[in-house]
XYZ file of C-alpha atoms in Angstrom:
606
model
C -0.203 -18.062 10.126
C -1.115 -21.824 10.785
C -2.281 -23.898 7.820
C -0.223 -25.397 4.526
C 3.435 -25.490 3.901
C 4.404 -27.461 0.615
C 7.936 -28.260 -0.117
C 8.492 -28.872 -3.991
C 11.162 -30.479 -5.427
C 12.531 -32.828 -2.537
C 15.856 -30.788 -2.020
C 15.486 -30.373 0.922
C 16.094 -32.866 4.084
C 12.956 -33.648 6.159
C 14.326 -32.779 9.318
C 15.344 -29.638 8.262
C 11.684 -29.005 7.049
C 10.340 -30.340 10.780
C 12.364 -27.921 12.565
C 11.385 -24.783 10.646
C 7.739 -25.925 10.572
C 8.782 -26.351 14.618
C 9.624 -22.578 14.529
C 6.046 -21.728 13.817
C 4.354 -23.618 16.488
C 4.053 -20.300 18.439
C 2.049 -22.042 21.516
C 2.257 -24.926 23.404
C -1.559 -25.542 21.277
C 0.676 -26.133 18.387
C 1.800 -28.991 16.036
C 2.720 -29.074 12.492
C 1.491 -32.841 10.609
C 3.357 -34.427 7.341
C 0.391 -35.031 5.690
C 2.255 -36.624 2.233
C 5.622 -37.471 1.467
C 6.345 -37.903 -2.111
C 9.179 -38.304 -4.567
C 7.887 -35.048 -5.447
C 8.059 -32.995 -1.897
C 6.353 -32.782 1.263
C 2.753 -31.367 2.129
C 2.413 -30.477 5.874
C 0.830 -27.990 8.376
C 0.428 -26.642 11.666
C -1.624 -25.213 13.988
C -4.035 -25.928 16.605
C -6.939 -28.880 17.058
C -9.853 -26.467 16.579
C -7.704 -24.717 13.394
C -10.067 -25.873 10.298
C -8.229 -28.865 7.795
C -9.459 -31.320 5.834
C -7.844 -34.541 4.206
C -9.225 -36.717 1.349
C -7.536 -39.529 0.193
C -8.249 -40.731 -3.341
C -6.830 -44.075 -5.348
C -4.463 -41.660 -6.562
C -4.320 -38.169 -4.891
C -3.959 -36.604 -1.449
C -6.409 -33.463 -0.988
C -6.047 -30.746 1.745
C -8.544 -28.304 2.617
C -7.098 -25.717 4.887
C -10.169 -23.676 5.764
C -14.107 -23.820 5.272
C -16.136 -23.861 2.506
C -19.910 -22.365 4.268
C -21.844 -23.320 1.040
C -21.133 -27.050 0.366
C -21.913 -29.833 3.408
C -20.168 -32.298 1.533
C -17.093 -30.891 0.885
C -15.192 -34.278 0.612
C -17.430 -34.670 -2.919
C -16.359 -31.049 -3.746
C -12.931 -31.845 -3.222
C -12.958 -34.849 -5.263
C -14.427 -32.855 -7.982
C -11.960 -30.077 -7.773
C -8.913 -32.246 -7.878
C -10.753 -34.202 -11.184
C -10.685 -31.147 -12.472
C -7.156 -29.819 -12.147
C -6.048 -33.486 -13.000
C -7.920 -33.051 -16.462
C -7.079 -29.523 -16.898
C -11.002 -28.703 -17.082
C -9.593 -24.762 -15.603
C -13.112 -23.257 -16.997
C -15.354 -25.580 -15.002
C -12.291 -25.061 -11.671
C -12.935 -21.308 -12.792
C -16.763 -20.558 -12.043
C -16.427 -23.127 -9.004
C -14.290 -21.082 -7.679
C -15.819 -16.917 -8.761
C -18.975 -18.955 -6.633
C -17.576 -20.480 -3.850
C -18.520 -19.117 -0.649
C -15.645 -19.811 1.352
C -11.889 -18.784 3.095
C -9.852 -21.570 1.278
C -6.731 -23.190 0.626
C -7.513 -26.447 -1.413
C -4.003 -28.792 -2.170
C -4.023 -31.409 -4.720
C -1.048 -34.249 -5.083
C -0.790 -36.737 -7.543
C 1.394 -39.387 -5.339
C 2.759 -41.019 -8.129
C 3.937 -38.618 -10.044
C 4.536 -35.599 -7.115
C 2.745 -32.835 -9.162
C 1.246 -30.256 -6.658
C -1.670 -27.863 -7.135
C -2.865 -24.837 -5.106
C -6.021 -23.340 -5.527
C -7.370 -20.187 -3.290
C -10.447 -18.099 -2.944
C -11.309 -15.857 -4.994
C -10.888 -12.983 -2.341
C -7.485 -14.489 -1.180
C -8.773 -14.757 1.968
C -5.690 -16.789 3.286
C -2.601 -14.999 2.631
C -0.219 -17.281 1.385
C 3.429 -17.023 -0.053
C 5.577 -19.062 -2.328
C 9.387 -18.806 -3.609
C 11.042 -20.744 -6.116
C 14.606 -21.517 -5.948
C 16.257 -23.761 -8.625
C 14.286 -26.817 -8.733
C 12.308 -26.326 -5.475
C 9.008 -24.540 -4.980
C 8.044 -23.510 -1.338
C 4.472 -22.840 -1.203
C 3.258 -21.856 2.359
C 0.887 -19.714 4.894
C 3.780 -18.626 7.021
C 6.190 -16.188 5.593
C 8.666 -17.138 8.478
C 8.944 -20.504 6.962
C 9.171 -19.082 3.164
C 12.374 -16.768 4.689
C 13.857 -19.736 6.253
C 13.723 -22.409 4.078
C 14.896 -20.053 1.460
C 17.789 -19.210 3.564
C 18.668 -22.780 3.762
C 18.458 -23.158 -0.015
C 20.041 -20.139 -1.015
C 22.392 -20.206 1.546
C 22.529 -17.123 2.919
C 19.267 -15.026 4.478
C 16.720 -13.781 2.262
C 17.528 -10.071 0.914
C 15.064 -7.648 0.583
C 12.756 -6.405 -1.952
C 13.415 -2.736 -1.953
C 10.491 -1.921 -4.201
C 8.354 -4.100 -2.340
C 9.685 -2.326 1.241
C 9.097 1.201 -0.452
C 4.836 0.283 -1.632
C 4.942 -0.709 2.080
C 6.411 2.364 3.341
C 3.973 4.503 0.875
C 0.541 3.302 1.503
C 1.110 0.691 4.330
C 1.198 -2.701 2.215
C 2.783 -3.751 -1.062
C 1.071 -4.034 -4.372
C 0.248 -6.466 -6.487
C 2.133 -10.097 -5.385
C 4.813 -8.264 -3.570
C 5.981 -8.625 -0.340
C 8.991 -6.880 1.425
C 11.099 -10.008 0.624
C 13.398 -10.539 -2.458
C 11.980 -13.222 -4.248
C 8.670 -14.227 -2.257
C 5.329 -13.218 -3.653
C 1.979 -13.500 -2.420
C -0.567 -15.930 -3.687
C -2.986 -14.136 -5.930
C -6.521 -14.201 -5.177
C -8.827 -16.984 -7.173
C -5.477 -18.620 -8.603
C -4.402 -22.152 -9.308
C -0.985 -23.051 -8.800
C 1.112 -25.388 -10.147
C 4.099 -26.243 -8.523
C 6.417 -28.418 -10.925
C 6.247 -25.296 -12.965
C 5.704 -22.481 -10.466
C 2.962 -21.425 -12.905
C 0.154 -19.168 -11.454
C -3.075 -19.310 -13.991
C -5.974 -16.555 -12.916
C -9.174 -18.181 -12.424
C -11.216 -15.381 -11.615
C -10.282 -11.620 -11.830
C -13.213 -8.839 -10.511
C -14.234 -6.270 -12.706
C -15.894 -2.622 -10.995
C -16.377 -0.801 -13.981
C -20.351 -1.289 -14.679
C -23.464 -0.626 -12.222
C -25.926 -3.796 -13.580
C -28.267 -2.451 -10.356
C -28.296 0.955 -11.297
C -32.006 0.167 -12.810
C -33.378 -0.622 -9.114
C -34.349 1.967 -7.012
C -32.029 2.270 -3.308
C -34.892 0.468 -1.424
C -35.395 -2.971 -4.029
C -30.890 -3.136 -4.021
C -30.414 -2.869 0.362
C -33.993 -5.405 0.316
C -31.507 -7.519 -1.945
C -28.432 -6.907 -0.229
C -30.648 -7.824 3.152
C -31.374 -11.518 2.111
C -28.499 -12.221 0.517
C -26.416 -10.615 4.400
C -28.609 -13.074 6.227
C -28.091 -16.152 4.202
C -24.047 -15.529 4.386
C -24.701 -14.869 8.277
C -26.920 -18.907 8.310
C -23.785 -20.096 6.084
C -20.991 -19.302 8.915
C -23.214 -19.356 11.816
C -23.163 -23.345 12.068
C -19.989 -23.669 11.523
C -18.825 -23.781 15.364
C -20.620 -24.159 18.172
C -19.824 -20.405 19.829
C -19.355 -17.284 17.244
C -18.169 -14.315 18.864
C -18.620 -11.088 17.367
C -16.132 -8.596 17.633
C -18.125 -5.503 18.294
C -17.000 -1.891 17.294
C -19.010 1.377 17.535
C -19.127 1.293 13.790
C -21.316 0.233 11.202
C -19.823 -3.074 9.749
C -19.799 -5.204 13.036
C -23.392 -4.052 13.773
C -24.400 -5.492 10.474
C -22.793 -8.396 11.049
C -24.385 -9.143 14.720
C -27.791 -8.150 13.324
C -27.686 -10.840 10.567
C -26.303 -13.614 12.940
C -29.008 -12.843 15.331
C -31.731 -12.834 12.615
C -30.769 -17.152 12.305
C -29.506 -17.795 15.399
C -32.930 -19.568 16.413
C -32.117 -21.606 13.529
C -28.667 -22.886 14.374
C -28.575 -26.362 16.445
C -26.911 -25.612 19.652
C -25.350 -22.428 18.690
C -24.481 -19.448 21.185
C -23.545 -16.253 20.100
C -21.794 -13.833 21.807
C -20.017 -10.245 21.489
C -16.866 -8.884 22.682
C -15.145 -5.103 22.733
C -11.231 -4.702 22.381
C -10.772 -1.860 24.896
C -7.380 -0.179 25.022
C -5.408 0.166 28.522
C -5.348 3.936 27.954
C -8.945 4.306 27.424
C -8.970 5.883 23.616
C -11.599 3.419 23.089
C -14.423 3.807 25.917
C -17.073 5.719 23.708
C -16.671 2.731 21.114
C -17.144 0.277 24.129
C -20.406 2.174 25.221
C -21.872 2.269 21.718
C -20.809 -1.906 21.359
C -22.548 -2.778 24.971
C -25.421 -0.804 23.525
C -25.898 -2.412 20.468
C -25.143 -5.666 22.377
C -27.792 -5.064 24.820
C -30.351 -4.510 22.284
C -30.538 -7.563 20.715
C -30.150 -9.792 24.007
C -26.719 -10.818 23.273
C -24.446 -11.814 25.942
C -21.764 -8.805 25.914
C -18.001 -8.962 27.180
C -15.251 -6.410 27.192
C -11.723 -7.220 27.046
C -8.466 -4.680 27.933
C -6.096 -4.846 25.618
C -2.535 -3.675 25.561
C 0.829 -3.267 23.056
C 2.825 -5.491 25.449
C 6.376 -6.466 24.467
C 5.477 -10.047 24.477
C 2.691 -9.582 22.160
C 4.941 -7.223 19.888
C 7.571 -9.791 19.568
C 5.166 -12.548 19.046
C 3.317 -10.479 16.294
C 6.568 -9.701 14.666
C 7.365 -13.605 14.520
C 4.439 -14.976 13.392
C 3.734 -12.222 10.771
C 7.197 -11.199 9.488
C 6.133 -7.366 9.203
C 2.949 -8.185 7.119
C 1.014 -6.591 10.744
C 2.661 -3.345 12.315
C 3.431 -3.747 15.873
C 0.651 -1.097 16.813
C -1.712 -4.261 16.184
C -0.495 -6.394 18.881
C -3.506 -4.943 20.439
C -5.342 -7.061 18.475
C -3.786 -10.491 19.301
C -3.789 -9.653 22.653
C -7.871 -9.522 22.198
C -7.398 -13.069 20.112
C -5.123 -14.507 22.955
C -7.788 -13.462 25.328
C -10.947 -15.003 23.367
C -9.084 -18.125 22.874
C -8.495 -19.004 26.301
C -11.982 -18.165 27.563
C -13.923 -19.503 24.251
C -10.943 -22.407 22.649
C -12.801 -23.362 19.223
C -14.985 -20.554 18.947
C -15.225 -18.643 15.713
C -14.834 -14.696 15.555
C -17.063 -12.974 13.359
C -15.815 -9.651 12.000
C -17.199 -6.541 10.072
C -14.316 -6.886 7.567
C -15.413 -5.856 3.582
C -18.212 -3.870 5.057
C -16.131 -1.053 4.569
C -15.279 -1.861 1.271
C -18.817 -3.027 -0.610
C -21.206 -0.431 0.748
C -18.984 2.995 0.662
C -18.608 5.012 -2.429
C -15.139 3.955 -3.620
C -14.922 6.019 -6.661
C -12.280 8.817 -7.072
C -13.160 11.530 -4.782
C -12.729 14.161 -6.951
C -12.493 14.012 -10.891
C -9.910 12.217 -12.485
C -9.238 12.996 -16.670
C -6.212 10.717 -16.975
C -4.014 7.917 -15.784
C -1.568 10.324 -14.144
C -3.957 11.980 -12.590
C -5.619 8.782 -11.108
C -1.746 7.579 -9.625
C -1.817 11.192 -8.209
C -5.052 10.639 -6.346
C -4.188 7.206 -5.359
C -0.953 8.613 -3.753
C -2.318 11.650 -2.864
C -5.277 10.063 -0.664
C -3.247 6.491 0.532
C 0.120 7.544 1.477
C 1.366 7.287 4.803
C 4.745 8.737 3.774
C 5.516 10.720 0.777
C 7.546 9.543 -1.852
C 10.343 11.916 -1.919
C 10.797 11.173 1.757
C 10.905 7.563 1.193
C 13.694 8.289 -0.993
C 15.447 9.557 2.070
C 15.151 6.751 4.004
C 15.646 4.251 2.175
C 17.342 5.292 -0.998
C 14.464 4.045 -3.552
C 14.105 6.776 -6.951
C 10.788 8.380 -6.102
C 9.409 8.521 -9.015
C 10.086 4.370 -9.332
C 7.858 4.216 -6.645
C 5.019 6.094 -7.954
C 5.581 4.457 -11.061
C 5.044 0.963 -9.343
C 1.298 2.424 -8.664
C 0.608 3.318 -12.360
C 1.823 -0.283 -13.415
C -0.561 -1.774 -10.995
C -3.357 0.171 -12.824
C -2.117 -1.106 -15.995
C -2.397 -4.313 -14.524
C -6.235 -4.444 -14.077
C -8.925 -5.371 -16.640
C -11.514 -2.116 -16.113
C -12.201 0.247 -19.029
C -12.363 3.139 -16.677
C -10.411 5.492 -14.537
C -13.340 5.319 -12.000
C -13.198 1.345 -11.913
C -9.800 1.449 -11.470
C -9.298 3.394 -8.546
C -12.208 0.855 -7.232
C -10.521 -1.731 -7.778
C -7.103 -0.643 -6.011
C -8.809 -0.242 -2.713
C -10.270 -3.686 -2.765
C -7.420 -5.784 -4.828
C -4.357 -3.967 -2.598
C -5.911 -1.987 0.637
C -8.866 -5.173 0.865
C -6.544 -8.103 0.007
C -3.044 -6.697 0.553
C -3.331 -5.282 4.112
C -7.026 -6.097 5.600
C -7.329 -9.635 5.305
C -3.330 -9.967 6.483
C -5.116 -8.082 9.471
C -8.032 -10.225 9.933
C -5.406 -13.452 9.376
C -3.623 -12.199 12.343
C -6.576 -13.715 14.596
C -6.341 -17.125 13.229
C -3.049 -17.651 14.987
C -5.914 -18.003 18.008
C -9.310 -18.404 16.616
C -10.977 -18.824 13.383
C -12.717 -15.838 11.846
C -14.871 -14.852 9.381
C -16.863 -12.220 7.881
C -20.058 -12.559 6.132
C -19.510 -9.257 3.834
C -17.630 -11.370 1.358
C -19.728 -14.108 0.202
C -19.737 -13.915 -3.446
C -22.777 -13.159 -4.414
C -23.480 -10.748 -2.032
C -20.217 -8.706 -2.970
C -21.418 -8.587 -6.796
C -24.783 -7.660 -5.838
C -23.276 -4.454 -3.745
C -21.161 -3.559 -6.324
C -23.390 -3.688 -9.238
C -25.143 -1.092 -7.410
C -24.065 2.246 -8.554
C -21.914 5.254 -6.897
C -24.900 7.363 -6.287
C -27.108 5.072 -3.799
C -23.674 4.714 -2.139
C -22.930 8.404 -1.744
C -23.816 9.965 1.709
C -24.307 6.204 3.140
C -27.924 6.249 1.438
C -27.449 2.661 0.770
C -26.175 1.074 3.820
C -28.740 3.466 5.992
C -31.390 1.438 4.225
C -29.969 -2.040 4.253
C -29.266 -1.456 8.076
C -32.508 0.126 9.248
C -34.048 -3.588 6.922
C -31.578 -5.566 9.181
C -32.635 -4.381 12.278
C -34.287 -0.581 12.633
C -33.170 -0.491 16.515
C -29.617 -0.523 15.712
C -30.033 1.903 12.440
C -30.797 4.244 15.634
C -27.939 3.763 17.645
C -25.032 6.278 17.684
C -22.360 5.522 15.302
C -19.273 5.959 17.016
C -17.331 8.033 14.188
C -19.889 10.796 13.764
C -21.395 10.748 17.521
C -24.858 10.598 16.410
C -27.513 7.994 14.091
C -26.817 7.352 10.730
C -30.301 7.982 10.499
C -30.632 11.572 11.786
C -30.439 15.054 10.046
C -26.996 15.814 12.293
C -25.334 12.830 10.467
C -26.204 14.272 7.014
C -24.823 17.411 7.785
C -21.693 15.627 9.016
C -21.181 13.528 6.729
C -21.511 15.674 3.702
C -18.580 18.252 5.604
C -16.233 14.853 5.871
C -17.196 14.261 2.495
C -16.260 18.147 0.927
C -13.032 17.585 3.130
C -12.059 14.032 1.755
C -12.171 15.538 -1.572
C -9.220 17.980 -0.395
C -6.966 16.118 1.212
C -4.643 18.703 1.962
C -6.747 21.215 3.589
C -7.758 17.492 5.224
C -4.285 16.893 6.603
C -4.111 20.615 8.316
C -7.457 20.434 9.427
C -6.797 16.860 11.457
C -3.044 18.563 12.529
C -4.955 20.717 14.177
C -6.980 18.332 16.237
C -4.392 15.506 16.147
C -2.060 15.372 19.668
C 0.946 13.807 19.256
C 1.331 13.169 22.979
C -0.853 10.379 24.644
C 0.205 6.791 24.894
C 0.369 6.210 21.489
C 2.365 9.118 20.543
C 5.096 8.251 23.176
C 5.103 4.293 22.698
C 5.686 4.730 19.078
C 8.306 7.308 19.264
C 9.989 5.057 21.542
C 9.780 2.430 19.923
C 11.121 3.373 16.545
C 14.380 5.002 18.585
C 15.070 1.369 19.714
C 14.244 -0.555 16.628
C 16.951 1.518 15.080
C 19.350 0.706 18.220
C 18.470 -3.054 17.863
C 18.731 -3.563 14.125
C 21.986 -5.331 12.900
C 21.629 -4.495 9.341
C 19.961 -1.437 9.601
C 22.304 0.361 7.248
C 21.857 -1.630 4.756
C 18.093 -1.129 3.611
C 17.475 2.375 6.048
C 19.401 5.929 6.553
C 19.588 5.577 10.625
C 19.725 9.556 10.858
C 16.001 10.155 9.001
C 14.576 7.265 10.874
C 15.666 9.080 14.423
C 14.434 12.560 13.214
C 10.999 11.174 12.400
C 11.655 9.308 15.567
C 11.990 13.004 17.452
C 11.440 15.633 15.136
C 8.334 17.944 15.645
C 7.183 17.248 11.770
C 3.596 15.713 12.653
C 4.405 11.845 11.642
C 1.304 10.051 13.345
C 1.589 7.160 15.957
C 0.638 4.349 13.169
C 3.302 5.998 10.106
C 6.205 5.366 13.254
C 4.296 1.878 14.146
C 5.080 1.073 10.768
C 8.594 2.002 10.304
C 9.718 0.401 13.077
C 7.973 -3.082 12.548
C 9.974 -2.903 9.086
C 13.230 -1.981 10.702
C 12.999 -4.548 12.518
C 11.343 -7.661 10.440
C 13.804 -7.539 7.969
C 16.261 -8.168 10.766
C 17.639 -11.375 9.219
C 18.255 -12.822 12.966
C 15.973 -15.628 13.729
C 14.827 -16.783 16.945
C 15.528 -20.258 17.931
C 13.687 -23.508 16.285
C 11.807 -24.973 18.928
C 12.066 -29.010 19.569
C 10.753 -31.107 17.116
C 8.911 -33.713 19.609
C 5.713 -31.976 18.684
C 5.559 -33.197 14.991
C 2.835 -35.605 14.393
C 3.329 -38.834 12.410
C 3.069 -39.067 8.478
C -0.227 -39.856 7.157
C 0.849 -40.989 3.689
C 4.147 -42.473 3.375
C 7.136 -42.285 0.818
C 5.776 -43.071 -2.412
């Protein structure tokens, strides 16, 4: 992704560190800047002009702000104060700054004179970002092609591969916890500070889902609530740029989110807002396009649809600049980025993202009475591939694997079963896999989502499981947004959330959620694994395996072709999947590109 790269520990040679960061200017809109050089390391980034960064010098510090902060104007003053802070090791007063701050952040502090770094991120983790330590030297950086390289260069010999890390991915479609598929690099937890002499991580804010403080409020005073706070998140980001473009589904989540920018836009100075529609060459898509254009057209908004394809340039591309971290079934959506960008360069993308995660029910779906049988439901209802065939392909102990869920339980700070399983899909599904999907457009544009602004996430969850069940909740917020698009079909049921039909519907999805297995024969039924999809995917797992060097080192070849071929039922996105692992952990590299693009040092050697 663009943004930060901090090298820790001067071992390494600049130029060396200036043609890896070269590697990741993945358009001819790319440079990477030096912004300090210290005895201590070297602070850089890259990306494009529009790509939001910030630097504050101090007497004795160097501040970067890679991202926005929507609530604070003055964010040079904030940044001040944050790096006083760290400096005095005041982590209480960094810690409810940052469970507060409405913002997707990256904030690095250097002392120049004595080369400590600092990291501190959002308390969502909205910016994915990786770090390694390798004998004295701590790489801390937003692309995980740079954290594989430079490692390689310090370890001398390419980065192996985290087999427990590979199997999470493999089982529910991301790894858990700080994990990635990498030996050795870890993910940036969310609302952490970092300190890189010591590679020390300290939690500054941790979520807890295992009380309803709301549940006194009727339905009607929580989505009234839930309504103000939506709109002053939408004001927040709407300002930011001068175009937002939101990127319309036939769901629920975008709708919100173009109702509440539309309820300020005749507030914001010289904004424009627009929508656009990803729609697929093979036409899967076209009912979502109608229901978009519809929505669109309601509110007066300006309405564009875009075809989008899984080309082999943008599969290559997506497999560089996200090292596996994105399947190669969502080129799609950098094709739609790539697209946007060149008609709308600076704009801002709004997206529905968290919607799905702060207004659904997320409590076990059926009753759980123990720890085991929470794991078992967390498998049971997340898995892409079961365990035991995991073990086939690539050799991990099964019951490791499952194991590796019930630790991540262990790991979290609610009293409850019912908490916990909340807070899986938000702290691993949410943070692990959905913002590395929404991160994917910032190679392009800059996006956002209002559904995360922090007080507006406690608010929704505070509310309890029942005025969530059966959509209750979100019917009502909607239909206070904007009662015209409560009405419109929602895509996924083919009729209003706010008809009798969609009850009925939803309460027959919601009998059949609870059994996933009669689920999974149900959708066989219905499911074709012809089409586009079906065919592209089989394809291209067959040639990942033919491509791979080291294939036989972390897969069995012979169970990747029969899933591949075989007539089991493995859907287009479980073979999407395998093959973008097959073929990230390819330890090949493409070629650095020329270092001429590297822009001068702001701060010099120190």
């Amino acid at each position: 992704m663009p943004g930060t790269t901090i090298v820790g520990g001067n071992v390494l040679d600049q130029g060396i560190v200036d043609r890896v960061l070269d590697s990741v200017c993945f358009t001819d809109s790319y440079s990477h800047e030096t912004v300090v050089r210290t005895a201590g390391g070297t602070l850089a980034y890259s990306g494009y002009d529009s790509y939001p960064t910030e630097v504050v010098e101090t007497d004795e510090r160097t501040i970067l702000l890679e991202g926005r902060l929507y609530d604070r104007r003055d964010t040079e003053a904030a940044l001040r104060t944050v790096a006083t802070w760290i400096d005095g090791g005041n982590t209480d007063r960094l810690a409810e700054w940052v469970a507060r701050r409405d913002g997707d952040f990256l904030i690095t502090v250097i002392d120049r004179s004595s080369g400590n770094m600092w990291v501190v991120n959002d308390a969502f983790g909205r910016l994915p970002t990786y770090r390694v330590a390798i004998g004295d030297a701590t790489i801390v950086t937003r692309e995980l092609k740079v954290a594989r390289r430079l490692a390689a260069v310090l370890e001398g010999r390419p980065v192996g591969v985290d087999r427990l890390g590979l199997g999470q991915m493999l089982l529910v479609g991301y790894p858990l916890g700080t994990r990635t598929p990498f030996d050795g690099v870890r993910q940036l937890p969310p609302g952490s500070l970092l300190e890189g002499a010591r590679d020390d991580v300290t939690s500054l804010h941790e979520f807890r889902f295992d009380s309803y403080e709301n549940g006194d409020r009727g339905v009607v005073d929580n989505a009234r609530t839930l309504k103000d706070q939506f709109v002053e998140a939408c004001r927040r980001r709407a300002g930011t740029t001068e175009t937002s473009i939101v990127s319309l589904s036939g769901g629920l989540d975008s709708r919100a989110a173009i109702a509440g920018y539309d309820a300020v836009r005749d507030g914001v100075t010289g904004g424009t807002l627009l929508a656009a529609t990803s729609v697929r060459e093979d036409g899967s898509n076209v009912d979502e396009a109608n229901v978009a254009r519809e929505v669109a057209r309601a509110l007066g908004i300006p309405w564009s649809s875009y075809f989008v394809d899984r080309t082999e340039r943008h599969r290559e591309t997506l497999l560089e600049m996200t090292q596996g971290m994105n399947t190669v079934g969502m080129a799609l959506g950098l094709d739609f980025a790539e697209q946007l960008a060149a008609d709308y360069p600076g704009a801002t993308l709004v997206t529905g993202d968290g919607g799905d995660k702060i207004f659904p029910d997320l409590t076990p779906p059926t009753a759980v009475d123990s720890r085991s049988d929470l794991v078992e439901t967390l498998v049971r209802s997340n898995q892409q591939f079961a365990p035991d065939e995991i073990e086939d392909v690539i050799g991990l102990d099964a019951d490791r694997l499952v194991d590796s869920v019930a630790e991540r339980i262990d790991a979290y700070p609610e009293r409850t079963l019912e908490g916990a399983h909340v807070h899986f899909l938000i702290r691993e599904r949410g943070i692990n896999m959905l913002n590395h999907g929404e991160d994917r457009t910032r190679h392009h544009l800059w996006t956002t989502t209002p559904f995360y602004a922090p007080e507006l996430f406690a608010t929704a969850m505070a509310c309890p499981p029942e005025q969530k069940a059966g959509i209750e909740l979100y019917r009502e917020f909607l239909s206070l947004l904007s009662r015209e698009l409560a009405e419109i079909e929602y895509v996924d049921f083919g009729v209003p959330i706010t008809s009798a039909e969609y009850r009925v519907k939803k309460f027959a999805y919601g009998w059949l959620g609870a059994r996933p297995r009669l689920k999974e024969r149900v959708l066989s039924l219905v499911r074709t694994q012809g089409g586009e999809a079906g065919i592209h995917s089989r394809q291209l797992l067959a040639e990942a395996v033919d491509d791979a060097d080291g294939i036989g080192r972390h897969f069995s070849a012979a169970e990747i072709q029969r899933i591949a071929w075989d007539g089991s039922g493995h859907r287009p996105h479980q073979r999407y999947q395998l093959a973008t692992l097959v073929t990230a952990l390819d330890p090949i590299e493409p070629p650095a590109r020329q270092s001429a693009r590297s822009r001068p040092v702001l701060q010099g050697q120190h």
